[in-house]
Amino acid sequence: MAACPQCDRTLSSTAVSCPHCNLQLKAHGHPGIPLHRATGTDFLCDSCIYHADDTCNFPQRPQAKTCTLYQAIDTPAKLSPQEIYPLPWWRKINQFWLAVAILIGLSILVTLL
């Protein structure tokens, strides 16, 4: 169970807003998008990886107190599908033609032996 950052009461993990203090917890009312909030007088941009590599296009940058795209500098980056599955793109698209080429290659090898 999550806790409300304002009133510190327990909440459902899918709650869009706090039923006790009406604090907006999720971005734009979407339960799947978390809304990151800065604590104290600090800004989120000071510790965000997108601000560090200058790829952030958020209008409130660099004084953002809330952000949906916040990624802390010290957290490991998410792997892309190409890094997880290092198959070349052509192999994925042309699986049929690759199988035909392998069968032709095997049949040539068998006839030569």
PDB file of C-alpha atoms in Angstrom:
ATOM      1  CA  MET A   1       0.000   0.000   0.000  1.00  0.00           C
ATOM      2  CA  ALA A   2       1.195   3.481  -0.862  1.00  0.00           C
ATOM      3  CA  ALA A   3       0.982   6.514   1.389  1.00  0.00           C
ATOM      4  CA  CYS A   4      -0.247   9.968   0.425  1.00  0.00           C
ATOM      5  CA  PRO A   5       2.682  12.433   0.311  1.00  0.00           C
ATOM      6  CA  GLN A   6       0.521  15.196   1.785  1.00  0.00           C
ATOM      7  CA  CYS A   7      -1.632  13.617   4.524  1.00  0.00           C
ATOM      8  CA  ASP A   8       0.388  10.384   4.952  1.00  0.00           C
ATOM      9  CA  ARG A   9      -2.663   8.084   4.927  1.00  0.00           C
ATOM     10  CA  THR A  10      -2.577   4.723   3.207  1.00  0.00           C
ATOM     11  CA  LEU A  11      -3.886   4.558  -0.361  1.00  0.00           C
ATOM     12  CA  SER A  12      -4.598   2.025  -3.028  1.00  0.00           C
ATOM     13  CA  SER A  13      -1.800   1.645  -5.586  1.00  0.00           C
ATOM     14  CA  THR A  14      -4.282   2.510  -8.357  1.00  0.00           C
ATOM     15  CA  ALA A  15      -5.685   5.620  -6.666  1.00  0.00           C
ATOM     16  CA  VAL A  16      -5.717   8.661  -8.940  1.00  0.00           C
ATOM     17  CA  SER A  17      -6.173  11.126  -6.101  1.00  0.00           C
ATOM     18  CA  CYS A  18      -6.182  10.919  -2.325  1.00  0.00           C
ATOM     19  CA  PRO A  19      -9.747  10.437  -1.013  1.00  0.00           C
ATOM     20  CA  HIS A  20      -8.842  12.278   2.212  1.00  0.00           C
ATOM     21  CA  CYS A  21      -7.082  15.461   1.021  1.00  0.00           C
ATOM     22  CA  ASN A  22      -7.853  15.305  -2.760  1.00  0.00           C
ATOM     23  CA  LEU A  23      -4.171  15.526  -3.727  1.00  0.00           C
ATOM     24  CA  GLN A  24      -3.653  14.523  -7.371  1.00  0.00           C
ATOM     25  CA  LEU A  25      -1.412  11.403  -7.282  1.00  0.00           C
ATOM     26  CA  LYS A  26      -1.342  10.304 -10.910  1.00  0.00           C
ATOM     27  CA  ALA A  27      -0.656  12.403 -13.964  1.00  0.00           C
ATOM     28  CA  HIS A  28      -3.708  13.667 -15.847  1.00  0.00           C
ATOM     29  CA  GLY A  29      -5.937  11.131 -14.109  1.00  0.00           C
ATOM     30  CA  HIS A  30      -4.225   8.104 -15.684  1.00  0.00           C
ATOM     31  CA  PRO A  31      -3.560   5.415 -13.078  1.00  0.00           C
ATOM     32  CA  GLY A  32      -0.593   3.995 -15.005  1.00  0.00           C
ATOM     33  CA  ILE A  33       1.438   7.215 -15.084  1.00  0.00           C
ATOM     34  CA  PRO A  34       3.063   8.187 -11.785  1.00  0.00           C
ATOM     35  CA  LEU A  35       3.483  11.847 -10.936  1.00  0.00           C
ATOM     36  CA  HIS A  36       6.888  12.411  -9.317  1.00  0.00           C
ATOM     37  CA  ARG A  37       7.086  15.232  -6.774  1.00  0.00           C
ATOM     38  CA  ALA A  38      10.054  17.143  -5.380  1.00  0.00           C
ATOM     39  CA  THR A  39      10.575  17.203  -1.638  1.00  0.00           C
ATOM     40  CA  GLY A  40      11.287  20.409   0.225  1.00  0.00           C
ATOM     41  CA  THR A  41      12.761  23.294  -1.757  1.00  0.00           C
ATOM     42  CA  ASP A  42      14.686  21.087  -4.201  1.00  0.00           C
ATOM     43  CA  PHE A  43      13.700  20.777  -7.846  1.00  0.00           C
ATOM     44  CA  LEU A  44      13.336  17.445  -9.646  1.00  0.00           C
ATOM     45  CA  CYS A  45      15.534  18.631 -12.515  1.00  0.00           C
ATOM     46  CA  ASP A  46      18.615  18.748 -10.274  1.00  0.00           C
ATOM     47  CA  SER A  47      18.653  14.944 -10.016  1.00  0.00           C
ATOM     48  CA  CYS A  48      17.006  13.968 -13.322  1.00  0.00           C
ATOM     49  CA  ILE A  49      18.925  12.119 -16.016  1.00  0.00           C
ATOM     50  CA  TYR A  50      17.057  13.935 -18.808  1.00  0.00           C
ATOM     51  CA  HIS A  51      18.140  17.321 -17.443  1.00  0.00           C
ATOM     52  CA  ALA A  52      21.733  16.097 -17.099  1.00  0.00           C
ATOM     53  CA  ASP A  53      22.009  14.976 -20.738  1.00  0.00           C
ATOM     54  CA  ASP A  54      19.943  17.981 -21.970  1.00  0.00           C
ATOM     55  CA  THR A  55      17.165  15.927 -23.598  1.00  0.00           C
ATOM     56  CA  CYS A  56      14.360  17.251 -21.397  1.00  0.00           C
ATOM     57  CA  ASN A  57      11.699  19.344 -23.126  1.00  0.00           C
ATOM     58  CA  PHE A  58       9.456  19.926 -20.118  1.00  0.00           C
ATOM     59  CA  PRO A  59       8.228  23.557 -20.074  1.00  0.00           C
ATOM     60  CA  GLN A  60       8.861  24.026 -16.321  1.00  0.00           C
ATOM     61  CA  ARG A  61      12.503  22.953 -16.624  1.00  0.00           C
ATOM     62  CA  PRO A  62      14.741  23.564 -14.605  1.00  0.00           C
ATOM     63  CA  GLN A  63      12.334  24.553 -11.789  1.00  0.00           C
ATOM     64  CA  ALA A  64       9.974  21.568 -12.061  1.00  0.00           C
ATOM     65  CA  LYS A  65       8.463  20.432  -8.774  1.00  0.00           C
ATOM     66  CA  THR A  66       6.316  17.715 -10.427  1.00  0.00           C
ATOM     67  CA  CYS A  67       7.089  15.618 -13.497  1.00  0.00           C
ATOM     68  CA  THR A  68       5.816  12.442 -15.148  1.00  0.00           C
ATOM     69  CA  LEU A  69       9.047  11.615 -16.981  1.00  0.00           C
ATOM     70  CA  TYR A  70      11.439  11.959 -14.039  1.00  0.00           C
ATOM     71  CA  GLN A  71      14.282   9.411 -14.034  1.00  0.00           C
ATOM     72  CA  ALA A  72      16.799   9.674 -11.193  1.00  0.00           C
ATOM     73  CA  ILE A  73      20.458   9.837 -12.220  1.00  0.00           C
ATOM     74  CA  ASP A  74      21.476   7.085  -9.798  1.00  0.00           C
ATOM     75  CA  THR A  75      18.903   4.522 -11.075  1.00  0.00           C
ATOM     76  CA  PRO A  76      19.989   2.130 -13.808  1.00  0.00           C
ATOM     77  CA  ALA A  77      18.645   2.846 -17.274  1.00  0.00           C
ATOM     78  CA  LYS A  78      16.011   0.566 -18.747  1.00  0.00           C
ATOM     79  CA  LEU A  79      17.208  -1.776 -21.443  1.00  0.00           C
ATOM     80  CA  SER A  80      15.811  -1.383 -24.930  1.00  0.00           C
ATOM     81  CA  PRO A  81      14.340  -4.416 -26.729  1.00  0.00           C
ATOM     82  CA  GLN A  82      17.373  -4.438 -29.037  1.00  0.00           C
ATOM     83  CA  GLU A  83      19.665  -4.871 -26.036  1.00  0.00           C
ATOM     84  CA  ILE A  84      17.516  -7.626 -24.533  1.00  0.00           C
ATOM     85  CA  TYR A  85      16.989  -9.484 -27.820  1.00  0.00           C
ATOM     86  CA  PRO A  86      20.079  -8.816 -29.935  1.00  0.00           C
ATOM     87  CA  LEU A  87      18.618 -10.395 -33.096  1.00  0.00           C
ATOM     88  CA  PRO A  88      19.119  -8.288 -36.201  1.00  0.00           C
ATOM     89  CA  TRP A  89      15.938  -6.632 -37.413  1.00  0.00           C
ATOM     90  CA  TRP A  90      16.060  -8.379 -40.813  1.00  0.00           C
ATOM     91  CA  ARG A  91      16.095 -11.792 -39.161  1.00  0.00           C
ATOM     92  CA  LYS A  92      12.921 -11.001 -37.287  1.00  0.00           C
ATOM     93  CA  ILE A  93      11.115  -9.650 -40.360  1.00  0.00           C
ATOM     94  CA  ASN A  94      12.310 -12.250 -42.884  1.00  0.00           C
ATOM     95  CA  GLN A  95      12.026 -15.442 -40.853  1.00  0.00           C
ATOM     96  CA  PHE A  96      10.365 -17.290 -43.740  1.00  0.00           C
ATOM     97  CA  TRP A  97      13.079 -16.422 -46.253  1.00  0.00           C
ATOM     98  CA  LEU A  98      15.799 -17.260 -43.732  1.00  0.00           C
ATOM     99  CA  ALA A  99      14.228 -20.716 -43.208  1.00  0.00           C
ATOM    100  CA  VAL A 100      14.059 -21.259 -46.996  1.00  0.00           C
ATOM    101  CA  ALA A 101      17.734 -20.266 -47.379  1.00  0.00           C
ATOM    102  CA  ILE A 102      18.751 -22.672 -44.601  1.00  0.00           C
ATOM    103  CA  LEU A 103      16.779 -25.517 -46.224  1.00  0.00           C
ATOM    104  CA  ILE A 104      18.382 -24.831 -49.626  1.00  0.00           C
ATOM    105  CA  GLY A 105      21.812 -24.720 -48.021  1.00  0.00           C
ATOM    106  CA  LEU A 106      21.208 -28.032 -46.234  1.00  0.00           C
ATOM    107  CA  SER A 107      19.901 -29.715 -49.390  1.00  0.00           C
ATOM    108  CA  ILE A 108      22.978 -28.575 -51.351  1.00  0.00           C
ATOM    109  CA  LEU A 109      25.226 -29.876 -48.581  1.00  0.00           C
ATOM    110  CA  VAL A 110      23.422 -33.246 -48.549  1.00  0.00           C
ATOM    111  CA  THR A 111      23.687 -33.633 -52.357  1.00  0.00           C
ATOM    112  CA  LEU A 112      27.407 -32.855 -52.304  1.00  0.00           C
ATOM    113  CA  LEU A 113      28.112 -35.485 -49.661  1.00  0.00           C
TER     114      LEU A 113
END
